Amino acid sequence: QVQLVQSGAEGKKPGASVKISCKASGYIFSSYYLHWLRQAPGQGLEWMGIMNPSSGSTSYTQKLQGRVTMTRDTSTSTVYLDLSGLRFEDTAVYYCARAVGDDAFDVWGQGTMVTVSS
Amino acid sequence: DIQMTQSPSSLSASVGDRVTITCRASHPINTYLIWYQQRPGKSPQLLIYGASSLQSGVPSRFSGGGSGTDFTLTISSLQPEDFATYYCQQSYNTPLTFGQGTKVEIK
């Protein structure tokens, strides 16, 4: 079945970097754009950016420009989120999600908890 | 950025009740409006796209409406599994933005 499986929880110190993976299966990897979103504890959803798995092109929210990088490995159908210069406010559950139609997210990863603490 | 405002932030309702949640965009977004349901500790699930199109597999008691700046999500007869938080999202332009959520609780 179609699924996105993310890597496990991470604990990091302020200023460090984190890299999260999202492995796609059950569909043609290059056919759907993948997005990254996050959700701080008890808060709503925040969009981070989009990747075209076919071309590798990306677009990020201006809020995170300079700190976020999205990459992919087509040989393993995996996309990666790299977030640098971590701050306490980056503590959140990070999701990858597949986009269909007009950027509606029909398949989500299970989420990866990233905790930033000293 | 387009701001999305949901109301109410929370509501209490009983099984069988009709429930309506409102989402307002700060800028007209045609029908580029999506609704999700999120249960505690779970990933969001797509309910409605294009403001009123029901995602495959979603029960028909869910319906969406509206265009421009004002949108609604209606649950015609609330079921126990519907107690969750609901989010609207605009896909008119980037950055994609979400409402703050509406938590539907048991009365």
Short mmCIF file of C-alpha atoms in Angstrom, two decimals:
data_model
loop_
_atom_site.label_atom_id
_atom_site.label_comp_id
_atom_site.label_asym_id
_atom_site.label_seq_id
_atom_site.Cartn_x
_atom_site.Cartn_y
_atom_site.Cartn_z
CA GLN A 1 0.00 0.00 0.00
CA VAL A 2 1.00 3.62 -0.40
CA GLN A 3 2.98 4.79 2.60
CA LEU A 4 5.59 7.20 3.83
CA VAL A 5 7.82 5.92 6.63
CA GLN A 6 9.90 8.41 8.56
CA SER A 7 13.01 8.01 10.69
CA GLY A 8 12.89 7.95 14.47
CA ALA A 9 12.82 10.60 17.16
CA GLU A 10 15.78 12.93 17.61
CA GLY A 11 17.12 14.89 20.55
CA LYS A 12 19.43 17.79 19.74
CA LYS A 13 21.11 20.75 21.42
CA PRO A 14 20.58 24.33 20.30
CA GLY A 15 22.73 25.20 17.30
CA ALA A 16 22.97 21.60 16.11
CA SER A 17 21.52 20.16 12.90
CA VAL A 18 19.04 17.35 12.35
CA LYS A 19 18.39 15.23 9.28
CA ILE A 20 15.11 13.33 8.97
CA SER A 21 14.29 10.77 6.29
CA CYS A 22 11.00 9.86 4.63
CA LYS A 23 10.87 6.67 2.56
CA ALA A 24 8.07 6.33 0.03
CA SER A 25 6.62 3.04 -1.14
CA GLY A 26 3.60 1.70 -3.01
CA TYR A 27 3.60 4.31 -5.78
CA ILE A 28 5.85 5.88 -8.41
CA PHE A 29 8.16 8.10 -6.36
CA SER A 30 8.79 10.67 -9.09
CA SER A 31 5.11 11.23 -9.83
CA TYR A 32 4.09 13.17 -6.73
CA TYR A 33 5.53 16.24 -5.03
CA LEU A 34 6.47 15.75 -1.39
CA HIS A 35 6.14 18.39 1.30
CA TRP A 36 7.50 18.80 4.81
CA LEU A 37 5.38 20.22 7.61
CA ARG A 38 5.78 20.49 11.35
CA GLN A 39 3.61 20.77 14.43
CA ALA A 40 4.89 22.17 17.71
CA PRO A 41 3.48 20.56 20.88
CA GLY A 42 -0.19 21.47 21.26
CA GLN A 43 -0.04 23.75 18.23
CA GLY A 44 -1.27 23.77 14.64
CA LEU A 45 0.37 22.76 11.39
CA GLU A 46 3.15 24.75 9.72
CA TRP A 47 4.24 24.22 6.13
CA MET A 48 8.00 24.13 5.60
CA GLY A 49 8.56 23.46 1.93
CA ILE A 50 8.12 21.32 -1.15
CA MET A 51 10.29 19.01 -3.21
CA ASN A 52 9.79 17.74 -6.74
CA PRO A 53 11.23 14.20 -6.47
CA SER A 54 11.65 13.99 -10.22
CA SER A 55 13.84 17.05 -10.73
CA GLY A 56 15.03 17.61 -7.19
CA SER A 57 13.83 21.22 -7.27
CA THR A 58 12.71 22.71 -3.98
CA SER A 59 10.91 25.71 -2.54
CA TYR A 60 11.00 26.68 1.11
CA THR A 61 9.03 28.95 3.36
CA GLN A 62 10.81 32.27 3.75
CA LYS A 63 10.71 31.86 7.53
CA LEU A 64 13.21 28.97 7.33
CA GLN A 65 15.31 30.11 4.35
CA GLY A 66 18.97 29.51 5.00
CA ARG A 67 18.34 26.83 7.65
CA VAL A 68 16.36 24.22 5.73
CA THR A 69 17.45 21.89 2.94
CA MET A 70 15.40 19.18 1.25
CA THR A 71 17.11 16.47 -0.79
CA ARG A 72 16.18 13.13 -2.26
CA ASP A 73 17.66 9.78 -3.22
CA THR A 74 15.73 8.37 -6.16
CA SER A 75 17.45 4.98 -5.86
CA THR A 76 15.75 4.41 -2.49
CA SER A 77 12.66 6.62 -2.99
CA THR A 78 13.65 8.64 0.04
CA VAL A 79 13.46 12.35 0.74
CA TYR A 80 15.40 14.09 3.47
CA LEU A 81 14.85 17.19 5.56
CA ASP A 82 17.92 18.90 6.97
CA LEU A 83 17.36 21.68 9.51
CA SER A 84 20.37 23.53 10.86
CA GLY A 85 20.94 26.08 13.62
CA LEU A 86 18.31 24.42 15.78
CA ARG A 87 16.45 26.58 18.30
CA PHE A 88 14.19 25.65 21.19
CA GLU A 89 11.20 26.69 19.07
CA ASP A 90 12.09 24.05 16.46
CA THR A 91 10.87 21.40 18.90
CA ALA A 92 8.02 19.75 17.01
CA VAL A 93 6.72 16.70 15.23
CA TYR A 94 7.95 16.82 11.64
CA TYR A 95 5.83 15.26 8.88
CA CYS A 96 6.42 14.46 5.25
CA ALA A 97 3.30 14.37 3.11
CA ARG A 98 2.43 13.51 -0.48
CA ALA A 99 0.58 16.14 -2.48
CA VAL A 100 -2.22 15.44 -4.93
CA GLY A 101 -4.25 17.82 -7.06
CA ASP A 102 -3.95 21.34 -5.73
CA ASP A 103 -1.56 20.56 -2.89
CA ALA A 104 -3.90 18.45 -0.79
CA PHE A 105 -1.94 15.99 1.34
CA ASP A 106 -3.43 12.54 0.89
CA VAL A 107 -0.66 10.44 2.47
CA TRP A 108 1.32 11.44 5.55
CA GLY A 109 4.32 9.96 7.28
CA GLN A 110 3.91 8.87 10.87
CA GLY A 111 5.80 11.92 12.14
CA THR A 112 9.25 12.38 13.67
CA MET A 113 9.58 14.09 17.04
CA VAL A 114 12.53 16.48 17.22
CA THR A 115 13.30 17.84 20.68
CA VAL A 116 15.73 20.73 21.07
CA SER A 117 16.97 21.11 24.62
CA SER A 118 20.14 22.03 26.41
CA ASP B 1 0.94 35.29 3.55
CA ILE B 2 -2.74 34.29 3.58
CA GLN B 3 -4.08 34.01 7.11
CA MET B 4 -6.65 31.29 7.81
CA THR B 5 -8.96 31.76 10.78
CA GLN B 6 -11.18 28.97 12.08
CA SER B 7 -14.14 29.28 14.39
CA PRO B 8 -14.87 28.13 16.91
CA SER B 9 -11.52 27.06 18.40
CA SER B 10 -13.33 24.28 20.24
CA LEU B 11 -16.83 22.95 20.63
CA SER B 12 -18.64 20.34 22.68
CA ALA B 13 -21.22 18.18 20.97
CA SER B 14 -23.07 14.91 21.39
CA VAL B 15 -23.18 11.84 19.20
CA GLY B 16 -25.76 12.47 16.48
CA ASP B 17 -25.40 16.25 16.53
CA ARG B 18 -24.92 18.31 13.38
CA VAL B 19 -21.68 20.28 13.62
CA THR B 20 -20.42 23.13 11.44
CA ILE B 21 -16.91 24.60 11.52
CA THR B 22 -16.04 27.82 9.73
CA CYS B 23 -12.79 28.84 8.06
CA ARG B 24 -12.10 32.35 6.77
CA ALA B 25 -9.23 33.37 4.49
CA SER B 26 -7.62 36.81 4.68
CA HIS B 27 -7.52 36.95 0.85
CA PRO B 28 -9.86 35.33 -1.72
CA ILE B 29 -8.69 31.81 -2.51
CA ASN B 30 -11.38 30.64 -4.97
CA THR B 31 -11.99 27.03 -3.88
CA TYR B 32 -8.39 26.17 -2.99
CA LEU B 33 -9.46 25.03 0.44
CA ILE B 34 -8.75 21.70 2.11
CA TRP B 35 -9.95 20.12 5.36
CA TYR B 36 -8.12 17.59 7.54
CA GLN B 37 -9.00 15.59 10.64
CA GLN B 38 -6.34 14.85 13.24
CA ARG B 39 -6.87 12.45 16.12
CA PRO B 40 -4.58 12.73 19.18
CA GLY B 41 -1.12 11.37 18.53
CA LYS B 42 -1.87 10.66 14.87
CA SER B 43 -1.03 12.22 11.52
CA PRO B 44 -3.69 14.39 9.87
CA GLN B 45 -6.08 12.72 7.42
CA LEU B 46 -7.46 14.36 4.29
CA LEU B 47 -11.24 14.85 4.35
CA ILE B 48 -12.18 17.45 1.74
CA TYR B 49 -10.31 19.10 -1.13
CA GLY B 50 -11.32 21.80 -3.58
CA ALA B 51 -13.58 23.15 -0.82
CA SER B 52 -16.31 20.56 -1.40
CA SER B 53 -14.90 17.33 -2.91
CA LEU B 54 -14.96 14.35 -0.58
CA GLN B 55 -11.73 12.36 -0.43
CA SER B 56 -12.11 8.70 -1.31
CA GLY B 57 -13.00 6.60 1.72
CA VAL B 58 -14.27 9.50 3.82
CA PRO B 59 -17.82 9.00 5.15
CA SER B 60 -20.56 10.99 3.42
CA ARG B 61 -21.59 12.65 6.69
CA PHE B 62 -18.68 15.02 6.05
CA SER B 63 -19.30 17.86 3.60
CA GLY B 64 -17.61 21.11 2.69
CA GLY B 65 -18.74 24.32 1.08
CA GLY B 66 -17.84 27.88 0.28
CA SER B 67 -15.63 29.86 -2.06
CA GLY B 68 -13.68 33.08 -2.00
CA THR B 69 -12.99 33.81 1.65
CA ASP B 70 -15.62 31.87 3.64
CA PHE B 71 -15.79 28.12 3.97
CA THR B 72 -17.54 25.51 6.08
CA LEU B 73 -17.03 21.90 7.14
CA THR B 74 -20.20 20.15 8.25
CA ILE B 75 -20.57 16.81 9.98
CA SER B 76 -24.21 15.85 9.55
CA SER B 77 -24.44 13.35 12.39
CA LEU B 78 -21.45 13.24 14.75
CA GLN B 79 -20.05 9.77 15.43
CA PRO B 80 -17.74 8.71 18.30
CA GLU B 81 -14.76 8.47 15.95
CA ASP B 82 -15.26 12.09 14.83
CA PHE B 83 -14.07 13.58 18.10
CA ALA B 84 -10.81 15.09 16.92
CA THR B 85 -9.22 18.36 15.80
CA TYR B 86 -10.05 19.74 12.36
CA TYR B 87 -7.81 21.99 10.28
CA CYS B 88 -8.42 23.99 7.13
CA GLN B 89 -5.59 24.72 4.69
CA GLN B 90 -5.34 27.06 1.73
CA SER B 91 -3.49 25.88 -1.38
CA TYR B 92 -4.00 29.07 -3.40
CA ASN B 93 -0.38 30.11 -3.02
CA THR B 94 2.76 29.50 -1.00
CA PRO B 95 3.46 29.54 1.81
CA LEU B 96 0.64 27.06 2.29
CA THR B 97 -1.11 28.04 5.50
CA PHE B 98 -3.46 26.39 7.96
CA GLY B 99 -6.14 27.47 10.36
CA GLN B 100 -5.36 27.15 14.06
CA GLY B 101 -7.65 24.12 14.40
CA THR B 102 -11.06 23.35 15.87
CA LYS B 103 -11.19 20.73 18.60
CA VAL B 104 -14.46 18.77 18.68
CA GLU B 105 -15.03 17.30 22.12
CA ILE B 106 -17.66 15.05 23.65
CA LYS B 107 -20.44 16.85 25.54
#
